[in-house]
Tab-separated table of C-alpha atoms and ligand atoms in Angstrom:
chain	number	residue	atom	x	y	z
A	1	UNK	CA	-50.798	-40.735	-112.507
A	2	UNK	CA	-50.148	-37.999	-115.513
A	3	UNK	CA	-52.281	-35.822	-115.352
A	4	UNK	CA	-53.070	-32.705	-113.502
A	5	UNK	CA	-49.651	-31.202	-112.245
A	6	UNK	CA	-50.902	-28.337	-110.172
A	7	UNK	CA	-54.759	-27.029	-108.853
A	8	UNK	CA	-54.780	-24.393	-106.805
A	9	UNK	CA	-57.660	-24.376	-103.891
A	10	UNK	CA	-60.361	-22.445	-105.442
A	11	UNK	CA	-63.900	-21.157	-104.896
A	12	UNK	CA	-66.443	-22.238	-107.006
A	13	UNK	CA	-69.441	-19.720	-108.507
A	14	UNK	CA	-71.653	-20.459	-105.805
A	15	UNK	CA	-69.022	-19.439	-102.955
A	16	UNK	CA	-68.028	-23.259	-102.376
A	17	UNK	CA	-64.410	-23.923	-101.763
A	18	UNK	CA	-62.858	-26.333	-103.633
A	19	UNK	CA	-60.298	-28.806	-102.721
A	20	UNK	CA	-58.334	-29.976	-105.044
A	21	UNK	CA	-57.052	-33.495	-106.037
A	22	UNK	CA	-53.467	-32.020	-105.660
A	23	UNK	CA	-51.301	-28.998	-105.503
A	24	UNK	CA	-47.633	-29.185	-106.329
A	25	UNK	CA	-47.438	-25.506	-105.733
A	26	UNK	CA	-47.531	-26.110	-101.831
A	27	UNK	CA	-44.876	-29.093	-101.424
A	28	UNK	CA	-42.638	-26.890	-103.753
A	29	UNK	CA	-43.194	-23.406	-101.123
A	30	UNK	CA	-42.664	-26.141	-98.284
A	31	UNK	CA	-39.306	-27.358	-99.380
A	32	UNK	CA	-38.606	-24.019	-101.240
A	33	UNK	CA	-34.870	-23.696	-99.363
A	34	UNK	CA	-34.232	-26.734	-99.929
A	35	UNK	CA	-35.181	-26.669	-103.829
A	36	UNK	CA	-33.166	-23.882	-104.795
A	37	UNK	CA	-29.914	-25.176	-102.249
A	38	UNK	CA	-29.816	-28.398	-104.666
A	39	UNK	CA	-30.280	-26.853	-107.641
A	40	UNK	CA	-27.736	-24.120	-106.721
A	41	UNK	CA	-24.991	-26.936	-105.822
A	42	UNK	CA	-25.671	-28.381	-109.579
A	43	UNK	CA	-25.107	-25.059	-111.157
A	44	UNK	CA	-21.962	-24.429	-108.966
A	45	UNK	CA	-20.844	-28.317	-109.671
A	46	UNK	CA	-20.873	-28.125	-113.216
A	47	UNK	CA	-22.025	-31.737	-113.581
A	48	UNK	CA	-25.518	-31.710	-115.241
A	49	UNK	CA	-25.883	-35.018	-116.073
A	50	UNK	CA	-25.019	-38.495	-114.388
A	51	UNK	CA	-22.615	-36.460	-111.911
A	52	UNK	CA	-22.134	-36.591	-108.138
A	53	UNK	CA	-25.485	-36.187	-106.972
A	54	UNK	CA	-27.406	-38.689	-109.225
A	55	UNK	CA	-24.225	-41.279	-107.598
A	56	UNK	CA	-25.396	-40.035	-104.046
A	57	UNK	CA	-28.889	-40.256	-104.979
A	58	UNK	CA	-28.654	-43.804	-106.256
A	59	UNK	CA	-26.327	-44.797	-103.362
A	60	UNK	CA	-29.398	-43.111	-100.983
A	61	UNK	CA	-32.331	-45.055	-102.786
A	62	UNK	CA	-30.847	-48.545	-102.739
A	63	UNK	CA	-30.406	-47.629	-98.809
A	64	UNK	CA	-33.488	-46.581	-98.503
A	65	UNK	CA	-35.268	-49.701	-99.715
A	66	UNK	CA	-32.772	-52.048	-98.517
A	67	UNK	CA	-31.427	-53.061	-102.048
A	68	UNK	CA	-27.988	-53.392	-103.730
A	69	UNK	CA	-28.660	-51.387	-106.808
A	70	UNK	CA	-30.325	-48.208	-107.754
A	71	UNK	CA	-30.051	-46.743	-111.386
A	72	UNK	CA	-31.992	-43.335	-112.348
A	73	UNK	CA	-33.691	-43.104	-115.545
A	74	UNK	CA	-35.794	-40.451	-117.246
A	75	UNK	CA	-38.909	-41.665	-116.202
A	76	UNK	CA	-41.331	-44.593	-114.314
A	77	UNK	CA	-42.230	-46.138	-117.975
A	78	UNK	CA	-38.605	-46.074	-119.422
A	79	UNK	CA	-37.831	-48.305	-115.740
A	80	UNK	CA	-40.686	-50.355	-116.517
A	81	UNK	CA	-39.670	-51.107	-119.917
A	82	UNK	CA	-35.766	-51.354	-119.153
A	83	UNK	CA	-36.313	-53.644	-116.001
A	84	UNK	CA	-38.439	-55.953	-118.029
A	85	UNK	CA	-36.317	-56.333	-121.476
A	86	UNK	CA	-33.373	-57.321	-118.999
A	87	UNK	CA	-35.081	-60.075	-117.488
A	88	UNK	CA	-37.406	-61.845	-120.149
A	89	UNK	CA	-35.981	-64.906	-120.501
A	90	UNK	CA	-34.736	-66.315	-123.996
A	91	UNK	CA	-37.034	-67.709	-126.513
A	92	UNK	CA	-40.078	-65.819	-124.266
A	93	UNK	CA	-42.003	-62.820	-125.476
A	94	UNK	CA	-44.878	-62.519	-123.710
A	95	UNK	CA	-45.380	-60.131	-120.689
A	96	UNK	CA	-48.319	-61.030	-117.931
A	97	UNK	CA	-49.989	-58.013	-115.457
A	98	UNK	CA	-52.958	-56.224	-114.443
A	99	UNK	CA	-55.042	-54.511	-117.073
A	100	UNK	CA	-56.222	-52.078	-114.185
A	101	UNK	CA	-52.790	-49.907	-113.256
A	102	UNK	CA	-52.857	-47.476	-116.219
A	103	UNK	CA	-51.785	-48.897	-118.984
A	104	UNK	CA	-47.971	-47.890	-118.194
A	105	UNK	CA	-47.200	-51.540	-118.064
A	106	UNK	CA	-48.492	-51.988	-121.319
A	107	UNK	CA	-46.668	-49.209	-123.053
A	108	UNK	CA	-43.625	-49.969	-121.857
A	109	UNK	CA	-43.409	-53.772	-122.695
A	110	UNK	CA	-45.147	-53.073	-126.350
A	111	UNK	CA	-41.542	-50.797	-126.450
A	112	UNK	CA	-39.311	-53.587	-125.137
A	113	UNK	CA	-40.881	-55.262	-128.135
A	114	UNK	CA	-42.940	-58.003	-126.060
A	115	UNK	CA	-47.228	-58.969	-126.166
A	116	UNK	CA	-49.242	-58.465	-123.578
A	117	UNK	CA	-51.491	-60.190	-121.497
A	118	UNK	CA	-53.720	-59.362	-118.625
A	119	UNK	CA	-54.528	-61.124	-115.326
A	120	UNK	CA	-57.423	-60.356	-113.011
A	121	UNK	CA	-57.394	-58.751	-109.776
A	122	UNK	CA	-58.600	-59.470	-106.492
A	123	UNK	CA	-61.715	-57.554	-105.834
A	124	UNK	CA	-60.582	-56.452	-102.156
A	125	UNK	CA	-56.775	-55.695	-103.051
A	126	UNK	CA	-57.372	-54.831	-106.208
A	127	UNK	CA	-53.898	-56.196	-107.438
A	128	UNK	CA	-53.074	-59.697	-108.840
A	129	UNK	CA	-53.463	-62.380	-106.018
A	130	UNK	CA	-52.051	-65.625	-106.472
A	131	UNK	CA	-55.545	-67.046	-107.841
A	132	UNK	CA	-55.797	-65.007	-110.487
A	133	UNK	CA	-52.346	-65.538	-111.205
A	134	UNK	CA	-52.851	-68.917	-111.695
A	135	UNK	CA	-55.806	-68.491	-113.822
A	136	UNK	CA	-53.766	-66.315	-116.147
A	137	UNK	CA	-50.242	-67.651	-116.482
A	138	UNK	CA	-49.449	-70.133	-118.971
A	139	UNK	CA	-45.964	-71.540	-120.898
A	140	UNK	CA	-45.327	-68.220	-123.291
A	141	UNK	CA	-45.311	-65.984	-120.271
A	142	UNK	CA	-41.514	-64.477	-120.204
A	143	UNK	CA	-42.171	-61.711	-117.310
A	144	UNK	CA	-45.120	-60.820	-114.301
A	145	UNK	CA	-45.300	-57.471	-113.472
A	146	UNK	CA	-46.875	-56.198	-110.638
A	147	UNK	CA	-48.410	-53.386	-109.758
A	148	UNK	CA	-48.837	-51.977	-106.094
A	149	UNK	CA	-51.563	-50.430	-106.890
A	150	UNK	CA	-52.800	-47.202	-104.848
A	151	UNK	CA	-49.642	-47.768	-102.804
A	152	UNK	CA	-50.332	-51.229	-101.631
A	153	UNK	CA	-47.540	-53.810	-101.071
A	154	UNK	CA	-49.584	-56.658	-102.293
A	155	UNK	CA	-48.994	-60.255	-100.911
A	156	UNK	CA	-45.380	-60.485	-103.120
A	157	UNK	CA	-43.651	-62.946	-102.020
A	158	UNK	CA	-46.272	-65.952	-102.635
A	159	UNK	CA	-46.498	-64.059	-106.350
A	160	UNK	CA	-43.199	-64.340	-106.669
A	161	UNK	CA	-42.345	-68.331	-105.304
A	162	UNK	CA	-45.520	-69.138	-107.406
A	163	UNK	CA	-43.312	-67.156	-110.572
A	164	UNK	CA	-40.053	-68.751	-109.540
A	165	UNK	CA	-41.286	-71.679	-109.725
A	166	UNK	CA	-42.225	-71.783	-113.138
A	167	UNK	CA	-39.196	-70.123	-114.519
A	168	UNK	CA	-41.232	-66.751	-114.583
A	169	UNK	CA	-39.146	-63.477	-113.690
A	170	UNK	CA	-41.263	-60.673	-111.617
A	171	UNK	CA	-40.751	-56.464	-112.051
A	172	UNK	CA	-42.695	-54.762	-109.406
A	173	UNK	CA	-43.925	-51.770	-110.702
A	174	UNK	CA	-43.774	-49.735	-107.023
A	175	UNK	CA	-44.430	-46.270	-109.302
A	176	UNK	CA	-46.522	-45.848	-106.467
A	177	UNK	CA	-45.247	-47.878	-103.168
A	178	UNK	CA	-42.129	-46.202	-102.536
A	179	UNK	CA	-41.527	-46.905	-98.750
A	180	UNK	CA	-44.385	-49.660	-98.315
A	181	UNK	CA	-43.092	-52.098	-95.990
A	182	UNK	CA	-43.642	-55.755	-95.108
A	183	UNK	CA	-42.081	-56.882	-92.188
A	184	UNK	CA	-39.134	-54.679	-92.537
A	185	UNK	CA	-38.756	-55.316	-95.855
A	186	UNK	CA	-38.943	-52.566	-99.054
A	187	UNK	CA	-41.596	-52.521	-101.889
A	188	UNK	CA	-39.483	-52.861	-105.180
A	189	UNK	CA	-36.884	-55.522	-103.163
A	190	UNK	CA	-39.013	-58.635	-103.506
A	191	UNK	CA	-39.235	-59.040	-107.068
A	192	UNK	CA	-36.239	-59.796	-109.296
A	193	UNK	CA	-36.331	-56.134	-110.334
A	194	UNK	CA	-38.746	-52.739	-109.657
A	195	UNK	CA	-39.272	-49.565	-111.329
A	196	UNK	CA	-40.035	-46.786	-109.309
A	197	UNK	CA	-41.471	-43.457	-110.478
A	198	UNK	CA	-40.613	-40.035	-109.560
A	199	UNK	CA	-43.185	-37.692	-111.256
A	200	UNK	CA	-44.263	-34.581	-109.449
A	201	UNK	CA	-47.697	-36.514	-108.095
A	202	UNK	CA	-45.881	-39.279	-106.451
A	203	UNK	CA	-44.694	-40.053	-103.151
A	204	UNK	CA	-41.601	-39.476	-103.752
A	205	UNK	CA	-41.873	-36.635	-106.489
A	206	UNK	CA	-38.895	-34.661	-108.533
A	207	UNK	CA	-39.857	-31.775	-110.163
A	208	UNK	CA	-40.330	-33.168	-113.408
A	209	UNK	CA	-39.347	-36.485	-114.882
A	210	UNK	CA	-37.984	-38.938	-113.486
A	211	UNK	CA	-37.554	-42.966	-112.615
A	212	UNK	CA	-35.415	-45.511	-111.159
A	213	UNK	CA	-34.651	-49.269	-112.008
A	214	UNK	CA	-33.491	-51.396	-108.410
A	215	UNK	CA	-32.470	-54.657	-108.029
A	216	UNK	CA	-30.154	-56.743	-106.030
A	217	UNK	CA	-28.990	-58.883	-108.903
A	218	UNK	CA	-25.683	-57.461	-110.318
A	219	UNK	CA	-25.853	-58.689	-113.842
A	220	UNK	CA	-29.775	-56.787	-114.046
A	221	UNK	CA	-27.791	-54.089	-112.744
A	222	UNK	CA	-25.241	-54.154	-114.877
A	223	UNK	CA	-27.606	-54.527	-118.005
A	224	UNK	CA	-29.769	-51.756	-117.198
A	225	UNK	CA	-26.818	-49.480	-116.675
A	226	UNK	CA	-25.836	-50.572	-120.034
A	227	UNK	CA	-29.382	-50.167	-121.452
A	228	UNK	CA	-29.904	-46.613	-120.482
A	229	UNK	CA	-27.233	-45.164	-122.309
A	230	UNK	CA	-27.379	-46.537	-125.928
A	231	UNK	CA	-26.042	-50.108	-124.558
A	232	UNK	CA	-22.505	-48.756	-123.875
A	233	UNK	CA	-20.250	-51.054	-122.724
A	234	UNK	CA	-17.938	-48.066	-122.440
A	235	UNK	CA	-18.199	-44.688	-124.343
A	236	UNK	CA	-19.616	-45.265	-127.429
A	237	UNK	CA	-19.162	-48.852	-127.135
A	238	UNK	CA	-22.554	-50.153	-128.239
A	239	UNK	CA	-22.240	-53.684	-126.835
A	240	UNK	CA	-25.977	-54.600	-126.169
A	241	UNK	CA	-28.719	-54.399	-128.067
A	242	UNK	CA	-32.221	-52.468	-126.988
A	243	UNK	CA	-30.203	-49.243	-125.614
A	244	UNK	CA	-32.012	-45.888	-125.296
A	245	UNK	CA	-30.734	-42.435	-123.820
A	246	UNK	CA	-33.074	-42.419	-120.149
A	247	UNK	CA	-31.430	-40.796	-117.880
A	248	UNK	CA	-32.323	-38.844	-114.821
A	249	UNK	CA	-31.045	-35.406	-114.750
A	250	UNK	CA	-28.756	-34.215	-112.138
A	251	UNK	CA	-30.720	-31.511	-111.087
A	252	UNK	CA	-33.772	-33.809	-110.515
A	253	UNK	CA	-31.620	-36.393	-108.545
A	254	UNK	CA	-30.424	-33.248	-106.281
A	255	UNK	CA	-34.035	-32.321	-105.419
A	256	UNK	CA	-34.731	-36.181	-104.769
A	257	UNK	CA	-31.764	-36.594	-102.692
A	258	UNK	CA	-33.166	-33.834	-100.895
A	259	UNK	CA	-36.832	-34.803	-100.036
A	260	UNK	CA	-35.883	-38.859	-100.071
A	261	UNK	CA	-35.438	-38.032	-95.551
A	262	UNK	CA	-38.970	-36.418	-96.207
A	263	UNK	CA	-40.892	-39.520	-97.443
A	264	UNK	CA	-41.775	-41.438	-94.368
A	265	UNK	CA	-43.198	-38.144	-92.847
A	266	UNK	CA	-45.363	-37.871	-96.561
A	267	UNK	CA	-46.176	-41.407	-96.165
A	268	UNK	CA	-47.389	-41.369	-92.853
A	269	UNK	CA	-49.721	-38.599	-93.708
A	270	UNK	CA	-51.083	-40.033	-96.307
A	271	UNK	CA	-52.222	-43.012	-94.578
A	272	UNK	CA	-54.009	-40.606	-91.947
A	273	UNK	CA	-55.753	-38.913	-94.647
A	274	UNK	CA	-57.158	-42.055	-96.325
A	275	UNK	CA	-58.322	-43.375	-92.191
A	276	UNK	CA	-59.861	-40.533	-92.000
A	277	UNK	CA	-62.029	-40.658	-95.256
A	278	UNK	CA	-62.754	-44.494	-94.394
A	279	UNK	CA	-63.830	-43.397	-91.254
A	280	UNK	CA	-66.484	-40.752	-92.652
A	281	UNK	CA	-67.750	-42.988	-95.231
A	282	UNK	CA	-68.676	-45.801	-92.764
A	283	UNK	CA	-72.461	-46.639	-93.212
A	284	UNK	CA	-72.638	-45.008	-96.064
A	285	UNK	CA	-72.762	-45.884	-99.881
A	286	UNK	CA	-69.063	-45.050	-100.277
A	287	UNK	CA	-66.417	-48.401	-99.444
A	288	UNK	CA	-62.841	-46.130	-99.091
A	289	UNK	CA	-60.132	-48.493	-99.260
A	290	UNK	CA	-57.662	-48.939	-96.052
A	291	UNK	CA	-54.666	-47.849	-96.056
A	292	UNK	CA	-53.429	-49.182	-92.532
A	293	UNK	CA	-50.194	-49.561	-91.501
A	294	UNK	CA	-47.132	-49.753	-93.272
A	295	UNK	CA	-47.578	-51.835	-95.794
A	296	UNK	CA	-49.802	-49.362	-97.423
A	297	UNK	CA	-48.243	-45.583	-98.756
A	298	UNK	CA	-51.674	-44.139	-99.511
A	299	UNK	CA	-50.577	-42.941	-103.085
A	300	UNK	CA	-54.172	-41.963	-103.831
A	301	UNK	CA	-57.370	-42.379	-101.543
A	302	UNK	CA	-59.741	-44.916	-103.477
A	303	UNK	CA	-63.396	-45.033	-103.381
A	304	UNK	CA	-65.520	-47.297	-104.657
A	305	UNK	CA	-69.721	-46.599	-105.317
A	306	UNK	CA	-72.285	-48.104	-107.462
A	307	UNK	CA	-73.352	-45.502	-108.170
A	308	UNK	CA	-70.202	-43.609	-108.364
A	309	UNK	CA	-71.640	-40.144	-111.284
A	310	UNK	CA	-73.928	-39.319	-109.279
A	311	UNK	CA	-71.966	-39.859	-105.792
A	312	UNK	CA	-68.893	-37.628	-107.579
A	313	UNK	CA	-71.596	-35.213	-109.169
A	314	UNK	CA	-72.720	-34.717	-105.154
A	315	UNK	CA	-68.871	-34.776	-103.883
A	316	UNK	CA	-68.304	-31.967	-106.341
A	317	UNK	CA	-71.097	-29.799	-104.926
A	318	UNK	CA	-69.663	-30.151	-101.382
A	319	UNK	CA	-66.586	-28.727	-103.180
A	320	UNK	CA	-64.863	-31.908	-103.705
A	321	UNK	CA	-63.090	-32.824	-106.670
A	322	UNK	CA	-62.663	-36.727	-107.618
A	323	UNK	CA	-61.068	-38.196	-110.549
A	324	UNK	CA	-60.989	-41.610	-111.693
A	325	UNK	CA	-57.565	-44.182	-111.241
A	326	UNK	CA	-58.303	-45.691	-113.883
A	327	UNK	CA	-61.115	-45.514	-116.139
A	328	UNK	CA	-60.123	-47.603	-118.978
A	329	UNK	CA	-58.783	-51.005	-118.280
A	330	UNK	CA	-56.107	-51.473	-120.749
A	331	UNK	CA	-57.541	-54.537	-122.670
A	332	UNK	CA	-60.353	-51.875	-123.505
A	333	UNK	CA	-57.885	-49.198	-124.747
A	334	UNK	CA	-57.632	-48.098	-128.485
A	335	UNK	CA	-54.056	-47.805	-128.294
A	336	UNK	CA	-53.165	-50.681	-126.876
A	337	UNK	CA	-54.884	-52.682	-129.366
A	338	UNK	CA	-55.537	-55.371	-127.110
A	339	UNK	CA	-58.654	-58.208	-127.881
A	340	UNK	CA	-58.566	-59.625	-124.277
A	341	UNK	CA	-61.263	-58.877	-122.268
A	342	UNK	CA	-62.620	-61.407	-119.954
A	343	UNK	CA	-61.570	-60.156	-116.560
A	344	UNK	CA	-64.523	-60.180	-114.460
A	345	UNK	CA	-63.384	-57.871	-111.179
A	346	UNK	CA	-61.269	-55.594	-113.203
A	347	UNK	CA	-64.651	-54.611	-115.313
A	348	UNK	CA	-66.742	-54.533	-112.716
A	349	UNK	CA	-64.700	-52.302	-110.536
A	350	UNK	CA	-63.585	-49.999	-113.770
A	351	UNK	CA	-67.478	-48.859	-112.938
A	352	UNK	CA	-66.521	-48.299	-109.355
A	353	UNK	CA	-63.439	-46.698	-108.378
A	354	UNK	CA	-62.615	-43.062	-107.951
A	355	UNK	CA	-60.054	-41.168	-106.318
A	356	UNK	CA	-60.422	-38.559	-103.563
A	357	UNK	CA	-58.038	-35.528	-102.859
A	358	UNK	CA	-55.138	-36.978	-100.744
A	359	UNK	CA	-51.679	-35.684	-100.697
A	360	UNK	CA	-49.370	-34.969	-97.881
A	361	UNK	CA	-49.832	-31.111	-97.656
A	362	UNK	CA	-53.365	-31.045	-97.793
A	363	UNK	CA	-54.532	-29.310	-94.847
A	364	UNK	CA	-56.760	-30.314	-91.664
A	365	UNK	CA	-59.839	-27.877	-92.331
A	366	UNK	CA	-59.468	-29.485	-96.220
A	367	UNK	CA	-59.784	-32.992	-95.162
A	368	UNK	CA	-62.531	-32.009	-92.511
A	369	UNK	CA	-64.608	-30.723	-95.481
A	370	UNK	CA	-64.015	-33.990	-97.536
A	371	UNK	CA	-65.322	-35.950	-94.509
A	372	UNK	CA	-68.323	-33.494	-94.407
A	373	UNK	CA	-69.030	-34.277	-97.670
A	374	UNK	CA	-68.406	-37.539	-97.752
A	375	UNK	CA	-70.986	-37.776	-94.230
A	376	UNK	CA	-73.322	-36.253	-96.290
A	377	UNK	CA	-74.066	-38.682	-98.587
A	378	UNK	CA	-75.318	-40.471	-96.282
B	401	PLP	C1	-48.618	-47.663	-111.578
B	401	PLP	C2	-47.757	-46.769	-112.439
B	401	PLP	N1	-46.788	-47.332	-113.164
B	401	PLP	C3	-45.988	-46.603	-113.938
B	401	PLP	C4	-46.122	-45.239	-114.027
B	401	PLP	C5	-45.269	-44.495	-114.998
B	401	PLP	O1	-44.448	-43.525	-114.441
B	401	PLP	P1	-43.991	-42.256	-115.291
B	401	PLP	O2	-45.158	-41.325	-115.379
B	401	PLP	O3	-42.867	-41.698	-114.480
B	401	PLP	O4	-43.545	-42.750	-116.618
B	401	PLP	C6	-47.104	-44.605	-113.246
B	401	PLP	C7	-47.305	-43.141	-113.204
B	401	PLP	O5	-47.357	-42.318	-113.981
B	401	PLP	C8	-47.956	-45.404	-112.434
B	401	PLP	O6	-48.916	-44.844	-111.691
């Protein structure tokens, strides 16, 4: 979710307070001790890059989600593309996802040098189910990637038997599902490979830039360690092709070391936040979608109306400010230079969606006033 980095609460001309979509400024006062402790040990360390803490951090994140392998990289697109130029299988070029995440997906297989094509998505998940899997996958797809989109865990491991099967390799892109659960088991540890994102707005956010690549496969592991840094065997021994310099900064894998104990308490009030707003909205025109239990990490609150400019036009007035995750499916996008475009749900709900304020530091009497506003469209 680029975008808006930091919006402080304001009050509008005619005396309406506004909440915002997020506020980095808060988190950032909240773990302000903590902040400047990490970046202090850096400066005092010496090691700027790919030193002590990026090893802890990496050691922490592959604990975390229950995997063997965590590798940082500069950012949630360079994992994405990374993760899936490692596993596309020979003689395949031809990358398969959802046209409705983004467009990340997109970018960052066009870079690996692959096509892509798009699959539908269910229109109560809104992620790839296995049926419109099936409708989409045919012989020249190399790769799946999907997206937990909103924070969902969608129904993986079906997805990924159904891949197996057919000789397909799967990247979950858990950019934002870090810490969704399913029975015990981690987003991003289903799939041959994830890439995780770490920008501010996240769930787990650094303060800046910032991605991982996990995986319990050692030779993924071993080729994405190699990929990041020019496709160095050794120093300056270029022994793969595809390298790129993408690595996460130490200082940014301090401050994630740091807030990574933090996330299950973020989580966990996202998924209150989003209850609550699917609570005001019932019998109303607004459908929020659930976020309930742990399978779900709330990334962004996600509404869905008909009539959805003038429900946002009457949100705004009650000093709430929406934005849209995402407007432009990615088979309709200029720059992506796609012709595709017969996916049915992913239109139709393109029309729909928008996104409500929801972040872990947003306060009671804030998320009271979005439910006020949200009753009064009734
Ligand atoms: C679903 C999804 N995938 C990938 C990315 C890319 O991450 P980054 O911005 O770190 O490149 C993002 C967020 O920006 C995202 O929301």
């Amino acid at each position: 979710m680029a975008g808006v980095l930091a919006m402080a609460s304001l009050i509008d001309d005619a005396g309406v307070r506004m909440i915002p979509m997020n506020d980095l400024s808060r988190g950032i006062s909240r773990d302000r001790l903590l902040l400047e402790e990490s970046i202090r040990d850096v400066l005092d360390s010496g090691y700027v890059v790919m030193g002590p803490r990026h090893k802890a951090f990496e050691g922490a994140l592959a604990e975390y989600l229950g995997v063997e392998h965590a590798l940082g990289v500069a950012s949630g697109t360079d994992a994405l593309e990374l993760a899936i130029k490692t596993v596309m299988p020979a003689g395949k070029s031809v990358v398969l996802t959802a046209a409705n995440a983004g467009g990340y997906t997109s970018v960052a297989a066009r870079r690996a040098g692959f096509d892509v094509r798009y699959a539908d998505v269910d229109a109560e998940t809104l992620c790839i189910s296995l049926d419109t899997l099936e409708a989409a996958l045919d012989s020249e797809v190399g790769v799946v990637v999907i997206t937990h989109l909103y924070g969902r865990l969608t129904d993986i491991r079906g997805l990924v038997e159904h891949c197996h099967a057919r000789g397909v390799r799967v990247v979950e892109d858990c950019a934002q599902a870090i810490g969704a659960r399913l029975d015990g088991r981690s987003a991003g540890s289903f799939g041959d490979v994830a890439a995780i994102s770490f920008y501010p707005t996240k769930n787990l956010g650094a303060i800046g830039d910032g991605g991982a690549v996990v995986t319990s496969d050692e030779q993924i592991a071993r080729e994405v360690a190699q990929l990041r840094q020019y496709g160095w065997s050794s120093k300056y021994s270029i022994a793969i092709p595809g390298g790129v310099n993408s690595r996460l900064d130490e200082i940014q894998a301090a401050i994630l070391l740091a807030r990574l104990p933090l996330l299950d308490g973020f989580n966990q009030r996202r998924r209150e936040i989003v209850e609550r707003y699917r609570v005001a909205a019932s019998d109303g025109p607004l459908r929020v979608l659930a976020a309930d239990g742990e399978h779900h990490v709330a990334h962004l609150a996600v509404a869905l109306a008909s009539d959805r400019d003038d429900v946002r036009a009457r949100l705004e007035a009650g000093g709430v400010h929406t934005d849209v995750h995402f407007p432009v499916p990615d088979y309709a996008q200029p720059g992506l230079g796609s012709a595709q475009a017969r996916l049915p749900t992913t239109h139709a709900v393109a029309g729909q969606i928008f996104s409500l304020p929801c972040f872990p530091e947003l306060r009671d009497d804030e998320i009271q006033q979005v439910c006020d506003a949200i009753k009064a469209l009734r």
